[in-house]
Short mmCIF file of C-alpha atoms in Angstrom, two decimals:
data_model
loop_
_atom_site.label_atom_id
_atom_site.label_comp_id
_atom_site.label_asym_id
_atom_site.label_seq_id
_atom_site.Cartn_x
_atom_site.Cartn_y
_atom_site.Cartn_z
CA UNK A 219 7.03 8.54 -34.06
CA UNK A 220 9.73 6.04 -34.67
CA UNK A 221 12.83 6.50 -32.81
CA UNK A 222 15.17 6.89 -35.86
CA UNK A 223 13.34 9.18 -37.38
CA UNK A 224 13.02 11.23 -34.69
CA UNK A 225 16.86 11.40 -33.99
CA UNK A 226 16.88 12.21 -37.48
CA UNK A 227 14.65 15.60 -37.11
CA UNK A 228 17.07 16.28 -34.13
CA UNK A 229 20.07 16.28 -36.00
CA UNK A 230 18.71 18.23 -39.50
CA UNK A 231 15.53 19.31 -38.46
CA UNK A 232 13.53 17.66 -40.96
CA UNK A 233 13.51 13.51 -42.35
CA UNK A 234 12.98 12.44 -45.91
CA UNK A 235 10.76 10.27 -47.86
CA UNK A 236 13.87 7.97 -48.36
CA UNK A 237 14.72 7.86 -45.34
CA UNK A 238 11.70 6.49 -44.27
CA UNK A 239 11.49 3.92 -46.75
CA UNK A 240 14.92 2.12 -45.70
CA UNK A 241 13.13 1.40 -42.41
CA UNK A 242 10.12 -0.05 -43.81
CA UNK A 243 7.32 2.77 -44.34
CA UNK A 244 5.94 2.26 -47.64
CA UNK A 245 3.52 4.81 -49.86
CA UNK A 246 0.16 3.98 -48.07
CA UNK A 247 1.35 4.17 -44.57
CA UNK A 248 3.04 7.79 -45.62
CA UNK A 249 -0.23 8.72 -46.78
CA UNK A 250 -2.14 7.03 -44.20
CA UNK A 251 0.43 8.62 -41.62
CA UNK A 252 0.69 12.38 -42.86
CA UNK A 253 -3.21 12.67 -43.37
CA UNK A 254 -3.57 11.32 -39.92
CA UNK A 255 -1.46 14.23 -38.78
CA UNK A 256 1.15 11.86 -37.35
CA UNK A 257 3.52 13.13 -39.68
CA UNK A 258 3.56 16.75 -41.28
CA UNK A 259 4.49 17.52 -44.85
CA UNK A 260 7.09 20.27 -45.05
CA UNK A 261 7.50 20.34 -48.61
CA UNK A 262 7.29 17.12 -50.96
CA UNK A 263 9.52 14.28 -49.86
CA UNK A 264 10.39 16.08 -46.55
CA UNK A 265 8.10 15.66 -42.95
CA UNK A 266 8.51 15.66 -38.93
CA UNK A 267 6.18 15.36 -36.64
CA UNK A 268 2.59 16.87 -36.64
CA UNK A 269 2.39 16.75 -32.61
CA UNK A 270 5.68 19.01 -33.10
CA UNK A 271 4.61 21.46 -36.17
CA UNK A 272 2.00 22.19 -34.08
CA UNK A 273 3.64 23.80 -32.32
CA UNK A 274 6.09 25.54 -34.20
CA UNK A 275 5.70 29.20 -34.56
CA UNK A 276 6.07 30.74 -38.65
CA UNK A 277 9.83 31.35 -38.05
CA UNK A 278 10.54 28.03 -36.87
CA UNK A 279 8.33 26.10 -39.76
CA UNK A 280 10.56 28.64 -42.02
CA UNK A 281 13.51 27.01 -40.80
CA UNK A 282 12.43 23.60 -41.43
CA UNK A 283 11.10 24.57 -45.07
CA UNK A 284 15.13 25.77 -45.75
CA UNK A 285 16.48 22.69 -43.99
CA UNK A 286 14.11 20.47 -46.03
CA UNK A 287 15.39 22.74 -49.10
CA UNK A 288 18.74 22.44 -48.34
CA UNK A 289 18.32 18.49 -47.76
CA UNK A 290 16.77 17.78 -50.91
CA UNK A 291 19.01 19.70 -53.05
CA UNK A 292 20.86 18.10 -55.94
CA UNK A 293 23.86 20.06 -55.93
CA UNK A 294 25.47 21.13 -53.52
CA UNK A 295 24.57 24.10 -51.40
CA UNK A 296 24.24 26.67 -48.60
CA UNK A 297 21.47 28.36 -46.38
CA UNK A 298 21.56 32.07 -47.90
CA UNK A 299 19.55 35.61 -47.89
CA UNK A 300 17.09 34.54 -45.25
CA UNK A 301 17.02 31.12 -45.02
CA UNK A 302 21.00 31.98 -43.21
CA UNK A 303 19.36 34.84 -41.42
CA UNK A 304 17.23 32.24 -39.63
CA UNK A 305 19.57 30.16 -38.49
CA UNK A 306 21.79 32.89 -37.24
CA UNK A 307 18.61 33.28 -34.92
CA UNK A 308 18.10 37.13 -36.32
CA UNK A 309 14.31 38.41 -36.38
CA UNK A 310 12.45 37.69 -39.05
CA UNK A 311 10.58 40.90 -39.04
CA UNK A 312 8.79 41.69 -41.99
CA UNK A 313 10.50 39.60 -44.23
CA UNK A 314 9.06 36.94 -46.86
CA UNK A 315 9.44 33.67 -45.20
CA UNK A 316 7.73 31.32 -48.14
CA UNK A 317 10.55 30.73 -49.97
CA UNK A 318 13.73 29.04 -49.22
CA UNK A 319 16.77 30.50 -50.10
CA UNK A 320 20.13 28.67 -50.76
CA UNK A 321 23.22 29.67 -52.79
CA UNK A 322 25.01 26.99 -55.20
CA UNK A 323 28.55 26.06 -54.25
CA UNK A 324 28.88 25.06 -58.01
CA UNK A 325 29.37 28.95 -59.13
CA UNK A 326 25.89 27.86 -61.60
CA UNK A 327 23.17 30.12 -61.70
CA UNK A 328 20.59 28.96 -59.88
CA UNK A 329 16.33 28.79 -60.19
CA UNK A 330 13.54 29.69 -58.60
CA UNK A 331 10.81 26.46 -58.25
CA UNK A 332 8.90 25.27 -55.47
CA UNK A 333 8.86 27.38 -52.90
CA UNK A 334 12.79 27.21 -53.50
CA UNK A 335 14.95 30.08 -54.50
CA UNK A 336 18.81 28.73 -55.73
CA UNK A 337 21.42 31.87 -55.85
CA UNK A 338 24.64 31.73 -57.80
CA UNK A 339 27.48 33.54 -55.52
CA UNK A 340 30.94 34.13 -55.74
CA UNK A 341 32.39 32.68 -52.41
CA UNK A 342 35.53 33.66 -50.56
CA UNK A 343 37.19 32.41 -48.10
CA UNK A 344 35.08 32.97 -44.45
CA UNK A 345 31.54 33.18 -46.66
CA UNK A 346 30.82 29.54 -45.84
CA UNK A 347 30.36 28.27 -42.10
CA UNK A 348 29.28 24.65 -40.80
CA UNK A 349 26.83 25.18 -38.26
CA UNK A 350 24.56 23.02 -36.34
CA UNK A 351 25.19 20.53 -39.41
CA UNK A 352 24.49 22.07 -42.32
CA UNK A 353 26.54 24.89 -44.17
CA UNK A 354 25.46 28.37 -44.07
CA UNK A 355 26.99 31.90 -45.33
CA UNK A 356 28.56 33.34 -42.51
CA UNK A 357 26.86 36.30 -40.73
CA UNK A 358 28.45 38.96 -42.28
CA UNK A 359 27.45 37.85 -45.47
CA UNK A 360 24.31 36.97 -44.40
CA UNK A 361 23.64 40.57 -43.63
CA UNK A 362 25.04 41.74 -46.41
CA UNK A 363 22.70 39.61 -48.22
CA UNK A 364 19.69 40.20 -46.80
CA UNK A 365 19.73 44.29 -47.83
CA UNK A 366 19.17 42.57 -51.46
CA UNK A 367 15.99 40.99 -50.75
CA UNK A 368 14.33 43.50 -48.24
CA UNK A 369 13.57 46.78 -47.73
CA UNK A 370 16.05 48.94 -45.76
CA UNK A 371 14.62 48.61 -42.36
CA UNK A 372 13.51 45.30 -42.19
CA UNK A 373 17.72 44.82 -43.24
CA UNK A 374 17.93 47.39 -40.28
CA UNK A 375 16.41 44.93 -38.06
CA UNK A 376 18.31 42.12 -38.79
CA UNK A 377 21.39 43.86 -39.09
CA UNK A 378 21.00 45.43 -35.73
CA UNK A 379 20.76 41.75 -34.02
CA UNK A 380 24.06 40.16 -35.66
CA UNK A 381 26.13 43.55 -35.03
CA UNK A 382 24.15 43.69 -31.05
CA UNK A 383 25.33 40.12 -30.47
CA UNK A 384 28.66 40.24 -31.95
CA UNK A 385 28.06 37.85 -34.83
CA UNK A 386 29.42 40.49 -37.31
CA UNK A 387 30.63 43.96 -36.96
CA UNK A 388 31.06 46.68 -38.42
CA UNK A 389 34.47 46.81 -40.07
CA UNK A 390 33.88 43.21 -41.51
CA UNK A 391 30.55 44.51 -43.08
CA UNK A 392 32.26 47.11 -45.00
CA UNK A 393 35.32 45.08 -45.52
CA UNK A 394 32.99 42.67 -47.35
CA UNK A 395 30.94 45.00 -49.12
CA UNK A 396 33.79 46.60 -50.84
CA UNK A 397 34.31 43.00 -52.90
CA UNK A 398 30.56 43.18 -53.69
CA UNK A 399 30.67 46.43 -56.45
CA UNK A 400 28.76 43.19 -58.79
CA UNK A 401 25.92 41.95 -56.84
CA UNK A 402 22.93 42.98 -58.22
CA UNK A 403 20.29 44.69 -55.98
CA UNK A 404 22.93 46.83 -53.53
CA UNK A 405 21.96 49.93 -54.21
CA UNK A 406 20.73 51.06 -50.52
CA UNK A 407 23.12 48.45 -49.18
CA UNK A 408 26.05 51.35 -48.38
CA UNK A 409 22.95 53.55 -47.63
CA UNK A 410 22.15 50.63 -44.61
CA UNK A 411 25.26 49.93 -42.89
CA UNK A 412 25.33 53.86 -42.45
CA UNK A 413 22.22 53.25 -40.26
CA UNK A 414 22.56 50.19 -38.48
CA UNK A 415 23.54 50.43 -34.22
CA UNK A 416 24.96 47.74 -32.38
CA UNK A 417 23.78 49.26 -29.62
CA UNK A 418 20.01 48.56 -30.60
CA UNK A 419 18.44 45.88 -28.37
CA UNK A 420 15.35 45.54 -29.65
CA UNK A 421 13.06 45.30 -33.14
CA UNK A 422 11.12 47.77 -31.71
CA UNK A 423 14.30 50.12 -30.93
CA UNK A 424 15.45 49.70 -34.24
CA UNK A 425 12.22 50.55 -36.08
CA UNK A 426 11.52 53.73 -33.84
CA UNK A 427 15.25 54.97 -34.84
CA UNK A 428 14.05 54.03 -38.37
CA UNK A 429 10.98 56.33 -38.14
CA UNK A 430 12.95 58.59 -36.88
CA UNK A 431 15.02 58.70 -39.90
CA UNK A 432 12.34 58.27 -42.50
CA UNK A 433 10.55 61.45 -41.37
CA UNK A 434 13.75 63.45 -41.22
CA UNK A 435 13.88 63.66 -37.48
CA UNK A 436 17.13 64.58 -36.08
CA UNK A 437 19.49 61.68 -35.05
CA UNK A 438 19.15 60.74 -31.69
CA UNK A 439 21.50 58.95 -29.19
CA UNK A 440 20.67 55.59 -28.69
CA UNK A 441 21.02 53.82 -25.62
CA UNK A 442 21.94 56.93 -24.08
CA UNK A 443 23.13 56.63 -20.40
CA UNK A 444 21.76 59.29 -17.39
CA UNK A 445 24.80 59.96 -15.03
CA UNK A 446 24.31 61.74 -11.63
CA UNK A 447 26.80 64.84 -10.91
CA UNK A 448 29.57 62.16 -10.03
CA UNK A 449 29.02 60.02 -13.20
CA UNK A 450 27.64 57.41 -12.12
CA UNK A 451 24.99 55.80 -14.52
CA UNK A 452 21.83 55.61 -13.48
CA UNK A 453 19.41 55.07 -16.24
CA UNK A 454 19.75 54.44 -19.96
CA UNK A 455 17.14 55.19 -22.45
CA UNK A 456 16.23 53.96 -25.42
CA UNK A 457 16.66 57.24 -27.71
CA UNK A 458 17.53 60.60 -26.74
CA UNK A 459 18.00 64.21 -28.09
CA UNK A 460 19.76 65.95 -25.17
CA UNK A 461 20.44 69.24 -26.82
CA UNK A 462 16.71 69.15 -27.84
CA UNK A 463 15.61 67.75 -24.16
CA UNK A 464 13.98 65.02 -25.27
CA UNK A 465 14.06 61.16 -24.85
CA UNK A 466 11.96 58.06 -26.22
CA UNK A 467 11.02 55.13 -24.75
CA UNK A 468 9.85 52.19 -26.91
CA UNK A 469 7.21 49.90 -25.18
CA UNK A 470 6.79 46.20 -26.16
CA UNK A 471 5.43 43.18 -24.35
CA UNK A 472 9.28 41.95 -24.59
CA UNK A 473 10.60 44.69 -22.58
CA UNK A 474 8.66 44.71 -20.18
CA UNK A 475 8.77 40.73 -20.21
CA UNK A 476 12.28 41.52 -19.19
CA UNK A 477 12.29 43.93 -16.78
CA UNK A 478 9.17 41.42 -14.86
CA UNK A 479 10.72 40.12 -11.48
CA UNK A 480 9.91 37.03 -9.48
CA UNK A 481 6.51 37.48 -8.03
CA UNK A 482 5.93 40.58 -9.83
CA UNK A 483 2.63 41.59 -12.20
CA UNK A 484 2.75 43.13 -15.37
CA UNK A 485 1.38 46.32 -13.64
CA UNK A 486 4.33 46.58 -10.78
CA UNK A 487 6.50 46.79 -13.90
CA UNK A 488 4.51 49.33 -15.38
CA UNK A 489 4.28 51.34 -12.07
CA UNK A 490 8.19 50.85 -12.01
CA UNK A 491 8.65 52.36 -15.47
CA UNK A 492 6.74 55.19 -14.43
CA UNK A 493 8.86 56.07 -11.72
CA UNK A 494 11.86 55.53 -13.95
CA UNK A 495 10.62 58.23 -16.22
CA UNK A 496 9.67 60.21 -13.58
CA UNK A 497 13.46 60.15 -11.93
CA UNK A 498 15.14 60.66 -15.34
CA UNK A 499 13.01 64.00 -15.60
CA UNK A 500 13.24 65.05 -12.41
CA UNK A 501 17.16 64.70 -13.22
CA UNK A 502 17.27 65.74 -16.80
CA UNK A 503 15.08 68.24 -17.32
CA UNK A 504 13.48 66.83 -20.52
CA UNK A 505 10.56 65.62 -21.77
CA UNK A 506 9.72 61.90 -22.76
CA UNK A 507 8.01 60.26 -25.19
CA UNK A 508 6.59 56.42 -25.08
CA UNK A 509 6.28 54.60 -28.39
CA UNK A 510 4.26 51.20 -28.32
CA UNK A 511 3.86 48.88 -31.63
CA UNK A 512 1.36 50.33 -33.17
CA UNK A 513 2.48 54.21 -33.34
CA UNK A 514 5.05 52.56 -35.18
CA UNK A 515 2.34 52.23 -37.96
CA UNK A 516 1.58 55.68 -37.96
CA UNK A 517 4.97 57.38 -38.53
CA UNK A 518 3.94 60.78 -39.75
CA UNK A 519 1.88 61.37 -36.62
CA UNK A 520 4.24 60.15 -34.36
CA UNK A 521 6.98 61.51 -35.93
CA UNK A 522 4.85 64.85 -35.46
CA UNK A 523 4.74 64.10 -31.10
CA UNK A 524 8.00 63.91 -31.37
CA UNK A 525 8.52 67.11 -32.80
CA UNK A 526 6.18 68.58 -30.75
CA UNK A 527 8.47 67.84 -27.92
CA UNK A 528 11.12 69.43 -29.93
CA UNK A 529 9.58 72.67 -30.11
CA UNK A 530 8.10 72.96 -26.83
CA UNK A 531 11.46 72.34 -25.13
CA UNK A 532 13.09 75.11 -27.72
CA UNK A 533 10.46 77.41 -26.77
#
């Protein structure tokens, strides 16, 4: 692909149709060019490469449909809601990644058209941040605004992420929120920030403490450390319920991505983990329970093991 326009999709992500006319490229080699799959058309009047949106997964051909967005725009704007969320790098879990969402600096209301949703916010000072060239609401309002626009634990998710990373924290979240009593759609907001952990590493962590909470389960401790008689830590597990002698462990292919060591196979790791659990029960006492993705899916019943557990160790 030329050069130029290629320094261009470095710099914003994304070229324009105009953009490619100053150097030359007239309508028939466009056409010629994006039905050749040279070039791939992120919305109209916006493209990059088809060798590289190839290989782009959803999240990252989300970002360039909100950079393309934000390029085109005729007023001037911000990433917002999760178009910001994105390019804070927060998952994208379960949230509705065909529109583009950008908030007007103008103090207009704003439209929905094309794949394009324009927001009319009142900004104050710290909402607004240039990053990696274009402007985008700061993280703390970006969390803020995603509880607006999804459910509470998708927000959970995200939230989780900018508070585990250090993008936002807690104080500034409520500090923030308290100047929000008008936004529309903040109902569960308050209801949110009383459930979100910094100390979640995980979208799996944070959806298992979410189940937890959905089917009334007790609290548990998260990231809870295992100490020896002299205190020294020895373990930490994902959730735990020491009065109740229990403990969870949430299994993804990222975790145990992690935890893989040079020259190691996915079943060493798995061997590993089992002598982890093994230790901490030997030491503890309790009882543990292993989560994977898909129990996630069936809350009630695994809500119900967990329980089990519950009552057992009671007994």
């Amino acid at each position: 692909m030329d050069p130029v326009l290629l320094q261009i999709c470095d710099k914003y992500g994304v070229f324009l149709r105009r953009e490619a006319e100053a150097l030359g490229y007239h309508d028939h080699a466009i056409t010629a060019l994006v039905k050749s799959g040279a070039w791939h058309r992120v919305r109209h009047g916006a493209y990059v490469s088809g060798e590289e949106w190839r290989t782009l997964s959803r999240e990252q051909r989300f970002g360039l449909l909100s950079r393309a967005a934000y390029r085109q725009s005729q007023t001037r704007v911000m990433l917002s809601h999760t178009s910001a969320v994105h390019e804070w790098a927060a998952p994208l879990w379960d949230l509705d990644v065909t529109e583009a969402h950008l908030t007007r600096l103008d103090g207009r209301t704003g439209r929905r058209q094309a794949g394009v949703v324009q927001h009319r916010g009142r900004l104050l000072r710290g909402d607004v941040v240039l990053h990696n060239e274009v402007f985008v609401v700061s993280p703390t309002r970006a969390a803020l605004e995603i509880t607006t626009v999804a459910g509470t634990e998708a927000s959970m998710v995200v939230i989780d992420d900018l508070l585990h990373r250090g993008l936002t924290d807690l104080d500034r979240l409520a500090s923030r929120f308290e100047l929000m009593n008008h936004w529309p759609e903040t109902l569960r907001t308050d209801l949110i920030l009383r459930l979100v952990d910094a100390r979640a590493e995980s979208v799996g962590e944070t959806r298992l403490r979410y189940l937890c909470w959905a089917q009334s389960l007790p609290a548990p401790e998260v990231n809870y450390e295992i100490t020896d008689a002299a205190g020294r830590v020895l373990h930490r597990v994902d959730l735990a319920w020491p009065e109740l002698g229990v403990f969870a462990e949430f299994d993804g292919k990222v975790k145990y991505g992690k935890l893989l060591g040079a020259d190691e196979s996915a079943k060493d790791v798995i061997v590993r983990e089992q002598r982890r659990e093994e230790h901490i029960c030997r030491l503890t006492g309790w009882r543990c329970v292993r989560v994977v993705w898909a129990d996630l899916d069936r809350p009630i019943e695994t809500a119900n093991r967990i329980r089990a557990q519950f009552r057992s160790v009671a007994a």
